[in-house]
Amino acid sequence: MVGLRERLTDGLYGLGWGTVRTLPEPVATRLGRTIADAAWRRRGAGVRRLESNYARVVPGASPERLAELSRAGMRSYLRYWMESFRLPAWSPERVREGFEVKDLHHLTDGLAAGKGVVLALPHLANWDLAGAWVTTKLRTPFTTVAERLKPETLYDRFVAYREGLGMEVLPHSGGSAFGTLARRLRDGGLVCLVADRDLSASGVEVDFFGETARMPAGPALLAQQTGALLLPVTLWYDDSPVMRGRVHPPVEVPGTGSRAEKTSAMTQVLADAFATGIADHPEDWHMLQRLWLADLDPAKDPRKRTA
């Protein structure tokens, strides 16, 4: 049964990449919205988790407001998928015109300095489009890391898709990714990492919207070890076909403290930058999984502790 489910999943993604990419853009947009609304009405586990996460981001929101946010969130999430299915068929001009970013000088100045740059992003809007824009508009290749998915054929599809957009993709598991990323940075290269959800269960604890979450230590460790610039990036959609973004100021390496203390402080700065972007555009944060420790480990939920 598991094998059948995995083959079905792979087949559906293959159908998306093979069919949606050929649709006219207005048709793909309407299809994405239709699928999003149908999923939202079913109120499956992903939609309920999305609302639970939004409740942290928008404290005091009424059930009606959370329902509005989750509907908008699912529409944003399906916009991401429709764009991603179609990205390989976009012309270079369409990619260049599909993204506008504020404070880009933080990135371009960092690359010009030749010390390497780490871009760290949360699951906001379409990070694949941002990556395609970097390789197309800035003509800058970069290296990233992808979570190994099941079935293996699905992971291979994602790797081929992202490599087709000009990215070097390393597997998250296996232990060699960090060393390769460090070498790319020492050579003055660019590394882009989605960094708001720890996949190792050994990340750094941060305060995130008033509660404890765990985020990956990799971006901060890479910056310390290689001297690369660490830049948070946030993305969002508006009512236009163009995605928006902002490159935040560099995260400084503290002058004192142990490596663990420096990593903790830097990851907290990342979390604060992510929180700013998510609070401004919560509907574009596609976090349909558990994130806070209170959800991962109910024993750590402060709301359930007795005085």
GROMACS .gro file of N, CA and C in nm, residues 168-251:
model
  252
  168GLU      N    1   2.254   2.423  -0.815
  168GLU     CA    2   2.320   2.300  -0.775
  168GLU      C    3   2.249   2.249  -0.651
  169VAL      N    4   2.199   2.126  -0.655
  169VAL     CA    5   2.116   2.073  -0.548
  169VAL      C    6   2.188   1.958  -0.478
  170LEU      N    7   2.203   1.970  -0.345
  170LEU     CA    8   2.265   1.865  -0.264
  170LEU      C    9   2.158   1.800  -0.177
  171PRO      N   10   2.168   1.670  -0.149
  171PRO     CA   11   2.072   1.606  -0.059
  171PRO      C   12   2.095   1.651   0.085
  172HIS      N   13   1.983   1.671   0.159
  172HIS     CA   14   1.994   1.714   0.298
  172HIS      C   15   2.060   1.607   0.384
  173SER      N   16   2.028   1.483   0.359
  173SER     CA   17   2.085   1.373   0.437
  173SER      C   18   2.215   1.326   0.373
  174GLY      N   19   2.295   1.255   0.451
  174GLY     CA   20   2.417   1.198   0.396
  174GLY      C   21   2.543   1.255   0.457
  175GLY      N   22   2.536   1.376   0.517
  175GLY     CA   23   2.647   1.429   0.593
  175GLY      C   24   2.751   1.507   0.514
  176SER      N   25   2.747   1.503   0.380
  176SER     CA   26   2.850   1.571   0.303
  176SER      C   27   2.809   1.710   0.256
  177ALA      N   28   2.681   1.745   0.272
  177ALA     CA   29   2.632   1.872   0.219
  177ALA      C   30   2.704   1.990   0.282
  178PHE      N   31   2.725   1.989   0.414
  178PHE     CA   32   2.785   2.104   0.481
  178PHE      C   33   2.924   2.133   0.424
  179GLY      N   34   3.005   2.029   0.406
  179GLY     CA   35   3.139   2.049   0.353
  179GLY      C   36   3.138   2.108   0.213
  180THR      N   37   3.047   2.060   0.130
  180THR     CA   38   3.037   2.113  -0.007
  180THR      C   39   2.992   2.259  -0.004
  181LEU      N   40   2.894   2.290   0.080
  181LEU     CA   41   2.848   2.429   0.092
  181LEU      C   42   2.962   2.520   0.137
  182ALA      N   43   3.039   2.473   0.234
  182ALA     CA   44   3.151   2.554   0.284
  182ALA      C   45   3.254   2.580   0.173
  183ARG      N   46   3.280   2.479   0.092
  183ARG     CA   47   3.376   2.498  -0.018
  183ARG      C   48   3.324   2.599  -0.119
  184ARG      N   49   3.195   2.593  -0.150
  184ARG     CA   50   3.139   2.689  -0.245
  184ARG      C   51   3.151   2.832  -0.190
  185LEU      N   52   3.129   2.849  -0.062
  185LEU     CA   53   3.138   2.982  -0.001
  185LEU      C   54   3.281   3.032   0.002
  186ARG      N   55   3.375   2.945   0.034
  186ARG     CA   56   3.516   2.988   0.037
  186ARG      C   57   3.564   3.028  -0.102
  187ASP      N   58   3.499   2.974  -0.204
  187ASP     CA   59   3.532   3.013  -0.341
  187ASP      C   60   3.459   3.140  -0.384
  188GLY      N   61   3.388   3.203  -0.290
  188GLY     CA   62   3.316   3.326  -0.321
  188GLY      C   63   3.178   3.306  -0.377
  189GLY      N   64   3.124   3.184  -0.364
  189GLY     CA   65   2.995   3.151  -0.423
  189GLY      C   66   2.875   3.189  -0.337
  190LEU      N   67   2.758   3.151  -0.389
  190LEU     CA   68   2.631   3.182  -0.325
  190LEU      C   69   2.564   3.052  -0.282
  191VAL      N   70   2.512   3.052  -0.160
  191VAL     CA   71   2.436   2.939  -0.105
  191VAL      C   72   2.301   2.991  -0.060
  192CYS      N   73   2.194   2.920  -0.097
  192CYS     CA   74   2.058   2.959  -0.058
  192CYS      C   75   1.994   2.844   0.019
  193LEU      N   76   1.941   2.875   0.138
  193LEU     CA   77   1.886   2.771   0.225
  193LEU      C   78   1.751   2.814   0.280
  194VAL      N   79   1.650   2.727   0.268
  194VAL     CA   80   1.523   2.749   0.337
  194VAL      C   81   1.545   2.708   0.482
  195ALA      N   82   1.524   2.800   0.577
  195ALA     CA   83   1.581   2.782   0.710
  195ALA      C   84   1.486   2.812   0.825
  196ASP      N   85   1.354   2.795   0.805
  196ASP     CA   86   1.263   2.820   0.916
  196ASP      C   87   1.212   2.693   0.980
  197ARG      N   88   1.253   2.577   0.932
  197ARG     CA   89   1.206   2.451   0.988
  197ARG      C   90   1.322   2.353   0.997
  198ASP      N   91   1.351   2.307   1.118
  198ASP     CA   92   1.462   2.216   1.139
  198ASP      C   93   1.421   2.074   1.103
  199LEU      N   94   1.497   2.011   1.014
  199LEU     CA   95   1.468   1.874   0.972
  199LEU      C   96   1.552   1.772   1.047
  200SER      N   97   1.644   1.819   1.131
  200SER     CA   98   1.735   1.726   1.198
  200SER      C   99   1.696   1.697   1.342
  201ALA      N  100   1.605   1.775   1.398
  201ALA     CA  101   1.567   1.765   1.540
  201ALA      C  102   1.685   1.796   1.631
  202SER      N  103   1.787   1.862   1.577
  202SER     CA  104   1.903   1.901   1.659
  202SER      C  105   1.941   2.045   1.630
  203GLY      N  106   1.842   2.124   1.590
  203GLY     CA  107   1.868   2.263   1.555
  203GLY      C  108   1.877   2.352   1.677
  204VAL      N  109   1.867   2.481   1.652
  204VAL     CA  110   1.883   2.583   1.756
  204VAL      C  111   1.745   2.630   1.802
  205GLU      N  112   1.725   2.634   1.932
  205GLU     CA  113   1.598   2.684   1.985
  205GLU      C  114   1.597   2.837   1.978
  206VAL      N  115   1.486   2.890   1.928
  206VAL     CA  116   1.469   3.034   1.913
  206VAL      C  117   1.333   3.074   1.966
  207ASP      N  118   1.320   3.200   2.001
  207ASP     CA  119   1.190   3.257   2.033
  207ASP      C  120   1.127   3.302   1.902
  208PHE      N  121   1.009   3.249   1.873
  208PHE     CA  122   0.944   3.276   1.745
  208PHE      C  123   0.798   3.305   1.771
  209PHE      N  124   0.759   3.429   1.758
  209PHE     CA  125   0.624   3.473   1.789
  209PHE      C  126   0.586   3.437   1.932
  210GLY      N  127   0.682   3.453   2.024
  210GLY     CA  128   0.653   3.438   2.165
  210GLY      C  129   0.660   3.297   2.219
  211GLU      N  130   0.690   3.199   2.134
  211GLU     CA  131   0.705   3.061   2.180
  211GLU      C  132   0.834   3.002   2.123
  212THR      N  133   0.875   2.891   2.178
  212THR     CA  134   1.001   2.829   2.137
  212THR      C  135   0.982   2.741   2.015
  213ALA      N  136   1.066   2.764   1.914
  213ALA     CA  137   1.072   2.679   1.795
  213ALA      C  138   1.218   2.640   1.774
  214ARG      N  139   1.239   2.549   1.683
  214ARG     CA  140   1.375   2.504   1.654
  214ARG      C  141   1.404   2.528   1.507
  215MET      N  142   1.515   2.596   1.479
  215MET     CA  143   1.554   2.626   1.342
  215MET      C  144   1.694   2.573   1.315
  216PRO      N  145   1.727   2.545   1.189
  216PRO     CA  146   1.856   2.485   1.158
  216PRO      C  147   1.972   2.577   1.190
  217ALA      N  148   2.082   2.516   1.237
  217ALA     CA  149   2.202   2.590   1.273
  217ALA      C  150   2.291   2.617   1.153
  218GLY      N  151   2.266   2.547   1.041
  218GLY     CA  152   2.355   2.551   0.926
  218GLY      C  153   2.392   2.689   0.876
  219PRO      N  154   2.295   2.780   0.852
  219PRO     CA  155   2.332   2.912   0.799
  219PRO      C  156   2.431   2.987   0.888
  220ALA      N  157   2.407   2.987   1.018
  220ALA     CA  158   2.497   3.057   1.110
  220ALA      C  159   2.633   2.989   1.116
  221LEU      N  160   2.636   2.856   1.119
  221LEU     CA  161   2.763   2.784   1.124
  221LEU      C  162   2.844   2.807   0.998
  222LEU      N  163   2.779   2.807   0.882
  222LEU     CA  164   2.851   2.832   0.757
  222LEU      C  165   2.912   2.970   0.756
  223ALA      N  166   2.836   3.070   0.802
  223ALA     CA  167   2.889   3.207   0.804
  223ALA      C  168   3.010   3.217   0.897
  224GLN      N  169   3.001   3.153   1.013
  224GLN     CA  170   3.115   3.158   1.105
  224GLN      C  171   3.237   3.087   1.048
  225GLN      N  172   3.216   2.971   0.992
  225GLN     CA  173   3.328   2.887   0.949
  225GLN      C  174   3.397   2.940   0.824
  226THR      N  175   3.322   3.008   0.736
  226THR     CA  176   3.379   3.050   0.608
  226THR      C  177   3.401   3.200   0.595
  227GLY      N  178   3.343   3.279   0.686
  227GLY     CA  179   3.351   3.424   0.672
  227GLY      C  180   3.251   3.480   0.573
  228ALA      N  181   3.157   3.397   0.527
  228ALA     CA  182   3.057   3.442   0.431
  228ALA      C  183   2.956   3.535   0.497
  229LEU      N  184   2.894   3.619   0.415
  229LEU     CA  185   2.789   3.708   0.462
  229LEU      C  186   2.660   3.628   0.477
  230LEU      N  187   2.587   3.648   0.586
  230LEU     CA  188   2.459   3.582   0.609
  230LEU      C  189   2.347   3.683   0.596
  231LEU      N  190   2.257   3.660   0.499
  231LEU     CA  191   2.151   3.755   0.470
  231LEU      C  192   2.014   3.687   0.479
  232PRO      N  193   1.925   3.735   0.565
  232PRO     CA  194   1.787   3.686   0.562
  232PRO      C  195   1.713   3.746   0.442
  233VAL      N  196   1.621   3.669   0.387
  233VAL     CA  197   1.538   3.715   0.275
  233VAL      C  198   1.394   3.677   0.305
  234THR      N  199   1.302   3.770   0.281
  234THR     CA  200   1.160   3.739   0.292
  234THR      C  201   1.090   3.771   0.161
  235LEU      N  202   0.985   3.695   0.131
  235LEU     CA  203   0.913   3.705   0.004
  235LEU      C  204   0.764   3.722   0.031
  236TRP      N  205   0.693   3.775  -0.065
  236TRP     CA  206   0.547   3.783  -0.052
  236TRP      C  207   0.483   3.806  -0.188
  237TYR      N  208   0.354   3.777  -0.193
  237TYR     CA  209   0.274   3.803  -0.311
  237TYR      C  210   0.187   3.926  -0.287
  238ASP      N  211   0.147   3.991  -0.397
  238ASP     CA  212   0.039   4.088  -0.389
  238ASP      C  213  -0.064   4.050  -0.496
  239ASP      N  214  -0.145   4.142  -0.539
  239ASP     CA  215  -0.250   4.108  -0.635
  239ASP      C  216  -0.200   4.105  -0.779
  240SER      N  217  -0.074   4.129  -0.800
  240SER     CA  218  -0.018   4.129  -0.934
  240SER      C  219   0.048   3.994  -0.964
  241PRO      N  220   0.088   3.969  -1.088
  241PRO     CA  221   0.160   3.845  -1.121
  241PRO      C  222   0.306   3.847  -1.073
  242VAL      N  223   0.349   3.960  -1.016
  242VAL     CA  224   0.489   3.976  -0.976
  242VAL      C  225   0.505   3.946  -0.828
  243MET      N  226   0.599   3.858  -0.793
  243MET     CA  227   0.631   3.833  -0.653
  243MET      C  228   0.724   3.942  -0.602
  244ARG      N  229   0.712   3.976  -0.474
  244ARG     CA  230   0.796   4.079  -0.412
  244ARG      C  231   0.890   4.014  -0.310
  245GLY      N  232   0.996   4.085  -0.278
  245GLY     CA  233   1.090   4.033  -0.180
  245GLY      C  234   1.174   4.143  -0.119
  246ARG      N  235   1.245   4.106  -0.014
  246ARG     CA  236   1.335   4.199   0.053
  246ARG      C  237   1.457   4.123   0.102
  247VAL      N  238   1.575   4.179   0.077
  247VAL     CA  239   1.698   4.127   0.135
  247VAL      C  240   1.726   4.209   0.261
  248HIS      N  241   1.729   4.142   0.375
  248HIS     CA  242   1.748   4.212   0.502
  248HIS      C  243   1.896   4.237   0.527
  249PRO      N  244   1.930   4.328   0.618
  249PRO     CA  245   2.070   4.356   0.649
  249PRO      C  246   2.143   4.232   0.698
  250PRO      N  247   2.276   4.230   0.683
  250PRO     CA  248   2.355   4.112   0.723
  250PRO      C  249   2.340   4.079   0.871
  251VAL      N  250   2.344   3.949   0.900
  251VAL     CA  251   2.347   3.901   1.037
  251VAL      C  252   2.494   3.896   1.079
   0.00000   0.00000   0.00000
